[in-house]
Amino acid sequence: MTASPTPETFSFSPLLDPRESGSAKLIRLYDWWLEQRNGAAIPAWSTIDVVDLKEWMGWLTVYGILPNQSDAKFRLVGTRFAETAGLDLTGKMLSAQSYSLTPAIVMENLRRIIAHGHACIQQNPIAVIPYNYLKPSVRIWLPFAEPGQPVDRILLYYHKVEVVVPVYSTDRLP
C-alpha cells in the first residue's frame, strides 16, 4: 500500500514565467497584474477593481492567506469552476478541504508562490476532487500584498480546463 503524499514527499511542478504559457488570454491577465503594481513588487488587493477581471470571471479563485501562512481561506471561488467541480468552497478554510490533493500540499504550494514573490504559472494536469470532473492543466497564480505587508491574497486563474464530465442541466434536454 502506497502512503498518501505529503508536502515533503510530493513532487511540485515548477513555478514558471506566465509568458511561457503562450496563451494570449493568460498573458493579458499577467499584464493586468503587472500594471496594478504601481511601482511596487506586488500589487495591493485594496486597489483592485474587480470589474477589470470580467474576462476571467467564473474560473478565478481568491485565497486569503493568514498572516502566519498556516492556512488560507477560499474568499471567492468562481461560479463556473464551482458548478463544474460540483462543490463551492467559498468562505471555507483550506485546512478543512481543498479541490485537489490534500489541504497541506495545497498550502505548501501557496507558500512556494509567496516565497517566489512574483506571478507564476504551473503547467501540469491536476484532477479536481471530490468528483474528478475537472482537470486544469495551466494555472496562473497572482500574489497581492498591501504596502509593507506580507502577501495576504493570491488570485488563481484556471486556464486550459478539461471538463471530464459535463455539468448536468435540464436546458440541455431535447
CSV table of C-alpha atoms in Angstrom, one decimal:
chain,number,residue,atom,x,y,z
A,1,MET,CA,0.0,0.0,0.0
A,2,THR,CA,1.4,3.4,-1.0
A,3,ALA,CA,1.4,6.1,1.6
A,4,SER,CA,-0.5,9.3,0.8
A,5,PRO,CA,1.6,12.1,-0.5
A,6,THR,CA,2.7,14.8,2.0
A,7,PRO,CA,4.2,18.3,1.3
A,8,GLU,CA,7.6,16.7,2.0
A,9,THR,CA,7.1,13.8,-0.5
A,10,PHE,CA,5.0,15.5,-3.2
A,11,SER,CA,6.7,16.5,-6.4
A,12,PHE,CA,5.6,20.0,-7.1
A,13,SER,CA,5.5,21.3,-10.7
A,14,PRO,CA,7.9,24.2,-11.4
A,15,LEU,CA,6.8,27.8,-11.0
A,16,LEU,CA,7.2,29.4,-14.4
A,17,ASP,CA,7.1,32.8,-16.0
A,18,PRO,CA,3.5,33.4,-17.2
A,19,ARG,CA,4.7,34.3,-20.7
A,20,GLU,CA,5.8,30.7,-21.2
A,21,SER,CA,2.2,29.7,-21.4
A,22,GLY,CA,1.9,31.2,-24.9
A,23,SER,CA,-1.8,32.0,-24.2
A,24,ALA,CA,-2.9,35.5,-25.2
A,25,LYS,CA,-5.7,35.4,-22.6
A,26,LEU,CA,-3.4,34.3,-19.8
A,27,ILE,CA,-0.7,36.9,-20.8
A,28,ARG,CA,-3.4,39.6,-20.7
A,29,LEU,CA,-4.2,38.7,-17.1
A,30,TYR,CA,-0.5,38.7,-16.3
A,31,ASP,CA,0.0,42.1,-18.0
A,32,TRP,CA,-3.0,43.4,-16.0
A,33,TRP,CA,-1.3,42.2,-12.8
A,34,LEU,CA,1.9,44.0,-13.7
A,35,GLU,CA,0.0,47.2,-14.4
A,36,GLN,CA,-1.6,47.1,-10.9
A,37,ARG,CA,1.8,47.1,-9.1
A,38,ASN,CA,2.2,50.9,-9.4
A,39,GLY,CA,5.9,50.7,-8.7
A,40,ALA,CA,5.7,48.0,-6.0
A,41,ALA,CA,6.9,44.5,-6.4
A,42,ILE,CA,3.5,43.1,-5.8
A,43,PRO,CA,0.1,44.9,-6.2
A,44,ALA,CA,-2.2,45.7,-3.3
A,45,TRP,CA,-5.6,43.9,-3.3
A,46,SER,CA,-7.2,47.0,-1.9
A,47,THR,CA,-6.6,49.0,-5.1
A,48,ILE,CA,-8.1,46.3,-7.4
A,49,ASP,CA,-11.3,47.0,-9.3
A,50,VAL,CA,-12.7,43.5,-9.8
A,51,VAL,CA,-14.6,44.7,-12.8
A,52,ASP,CA,-11.2,44.6,-14.6
A,53,LEU,CA,-11.3,40.8,-14.1
A,54,LYS,CA,-14.5,40.3,-16.1
A,55,GLU,CA,-12.8,38.5,-18.9
A,56,TRP,CA,-11.6,35.8,-16.4
A,57,MET,CA,-14.6,35.6,-14.1
A,58,GLY,CA,-16.0,32.2,-13.5
A,59,TRP,CA,-12.6,30.5,-13.4
A,60,LEU,CA,-11.0,32.6,-10.7
A,61,THR,CA,-10.3,31.6,-7.1
A,62,VAL,CA,-9.1,34.1,-4.4
A,63,TYR,CA,-7.2,32.8,-1.4
A,64,GLY,CA,-7.0,34.9,1.7
A,65,ILE,CA,-3.7,34.0,3.3
A,66,LEU,CA,-3.4,34.0,7.2
A,67,PRO,CA,-0.6,36.3,8.4
A,68,ASN,CA,1.5,33.3,9.7
A,69,GLN,CA,0.8,31.3,6.4
A,70,SER,CA,-0.6,28.5,8.4
A,71,ASP,CA,-3.8,28.4,6.5
A,72,ALA,CA,-5.8,30.1,3.8
A,73,LYS,CA,-9.5,30.9,3.2
A,74,PHE,CA,-11.3,30.5,0.0
A,75,ARG,CA,-12.5,34.1,-0.3
A,76,LEU,CA,-14.0,33.5,-3.7
A,77,VAL,CA,-14.4,30.5,-6.0
A,78,GLY,CA,-15.6,31.3,-9.5
A,79,THR,CA,-19.1,30.1,-10.3
A,80,ARG,CA,-18.1,28.2,-13.5
A,81,PHE,CA,-15.4,26.4,-11.6
A,82,ALA,CA,-17.6,25.6,-8.5
A,83,GLU,CA,-20.5,24.5,-10.6
A,84,THR,CA,-18.4,22.2,-12.8
A,85,ALA,CA,-16.5,20.8,-9.9
A,86,GLY,CA,-19.8,20.2,-8.1
A,87,LEU,CA,-18.5,21.9,-4.9
A,88,ASP,CA,-18.3,25.6,-3.8
A,89,LEU,CA,-15.7,26.2,-1.1
A,90,THR,CA,-16.2,30.0,-0.9
A,91,GLY,CA,-15.9,31.1,2.7
A,92,LYS,CA,-14.3,27.8,3.8
A,93,MET,CA,-10.8,27.3,5.2
A,94,LEU,CA,-8.3,25.4,3.1
A,95,SER,CA,-7.3,23.2,6.1
A,96,ALA,CA,-10.9,21.8,6.1
A,97,GLN,CA,-11.0,20.8,2.4
A,98,SER,CA,-9.4,21.5,-1.0
A,99,TYR,CA,-10.2,21.0,-4.6
A,100,SER,CA,-7.1,18.9,-5.3
A,101,LEU,CA,-4.6,16.9,-3.4
A,102,THR,CA,-4.6,17.5,0.3
A,103,PRO,CA,-5.0,20.8,2.1
A,104,ALA,CA,-1.4,20.5,3.4
A,105,ILE,CA,0.0,20.1,-0.1
A,106,VAL,CA,-2.1,23.0,-1.5
A,107,MET,CA,-1.0,25.2,1.4
A,108,GLU,CA,2.7,24.3,0.8
A,109,ASN,CA,2.2,25.3,-2.9
A,110,LEU,CA,0.8,28.6,-1.8
A,111,ARG,CA,3.8,29.2,0.5
A,112,ARG,CA,6.1,28.4,-2.5
A,113,ILE,CA,4.2,31.0,-4.6
A,114,ILE,CA,4.6,33.6,-1.8
A,115,ALA,CA,8.3,32.8,-1.5
A,116,HIS,CA,8.6,33.1,-5.3
A,117,GLY,CA,7.5,36.7,-4.9
A,118,HIS,CA,6.0,37.1,-8.4
A,119,ALA,CA,3.2,35.9,-10.6
A,120,CYS,CA,3.8,32.5,-12.0
A,121,ILE,CA,2.2,29.6,-13.8
A,122,GLN,CA,2.1,25.9,-13.2
A,123,GLN,CA,1.6,23.6,-16.3
A,124,ASN,CA,0.6,20.2,-15.2
A,125,PRO,CA,-2.8,18.4,-15.2
A,126,ILE,CA,-4.3,18.0,-11.8
A,127,ALA,CA,-7.6,16.3,-11.0
A,128,VAL,CA,-10.2,18.3,-9.1
A,129,ILE,CA,-11.8,16.3,-6.2
A,130,PRO,CA,-14.2,15.1,-4.9
A,131,TYR,CA,-15.7,14.1,-8.3
A,132,ASN,CA,-12.7,14.5,-10.7
A,133,TYR,CA,-14.9,16.4,-13.1
A,134,LEU,CA,-12.2,18.9,-14.0
A,135,LYS,CA,-8.6,18.7,-14.9
A,136,PRO,CA,-7.0,22.1,-15.1
A,137,SER,CA,-3.6,21.9,-16.8
A,138,VAL,CA,-2.4,25.5,-16.8
A,139,ARG,CA,-2.9,27.8,-13.8
A,140,ILE,CA,-1.7,31.3,-13.1
A,141,TRP,CA,-1.0,32.5,-9.6
A,142,LEU,CA,-1.0,36.2,-8.8
A,143,PRO,CA,0.1,37.3,-5.3
A,144,PHE,CA,-1.2,40.6,-3.7
A,145,ALA,CA,0.2,42.4,-0.6
A,146,GLU,CA,-0.7,45.7,1.0
A,147,PRO,CA,2.3,48.1,1.1
A,148,GLY,CA,4.9,47.0,3.6
A,149,GLN,CA,2.9,43.8,4.5
A,150,PRO,CA,3.3,40.2,3.6
A,151,VAL,CA,1.2,38.6,0.8
A,152,ASP,CA,-2.4,38.4,2.0
A,153,ARG,CA,-4.2,37.3,-1.2
A,154,ILE,CA,-3.4,35.0,-4.1
A,155,LEU,CA,-5.6,35.1,-7.2
A,156,LEU,CA,-5.7,31.9,-9.1
A,157,TYR,CA,-7.0,31.6,-12.7
A,158,TYR,CA,-7.6,28.2,-14.1
A,159,HIS,CA,-6.7,28.1,-17.8
A,160,LYS,CA,-7.0,25.2,-20.2
A,161,VAL,CA,-9.5,23.3,-18.1
A,162,GLU,CA,-10.7,19.9,-19.4
A,163,VAL,CA,-14.2,19.1,-18.3
A,164,VAL,CA,-14.2,15.3,-17.9
A,165,VAL,CA,-17.9,15.0,-17.0
A,166,PRO,CA,-20.3,17.7,-18.3
A,167,VAL,CA,-22.4,19.6,-15.9
A,168,TYR,CA,-26.0,18.3,-15.8
A,169,SER,CA,-28.5,20.9,-16.9
A,170,THR,CA,-32.2,20.4,-17.8
A,171,ASP,CA,-32.0,23.0,-20.5
A,172,ARG,CA,-29.8,20.6,-22.5
A,173,LEU,CA,-32.5,18.0,-22.8
A,174,PRO,CA,-34.2,17.6,-26.2
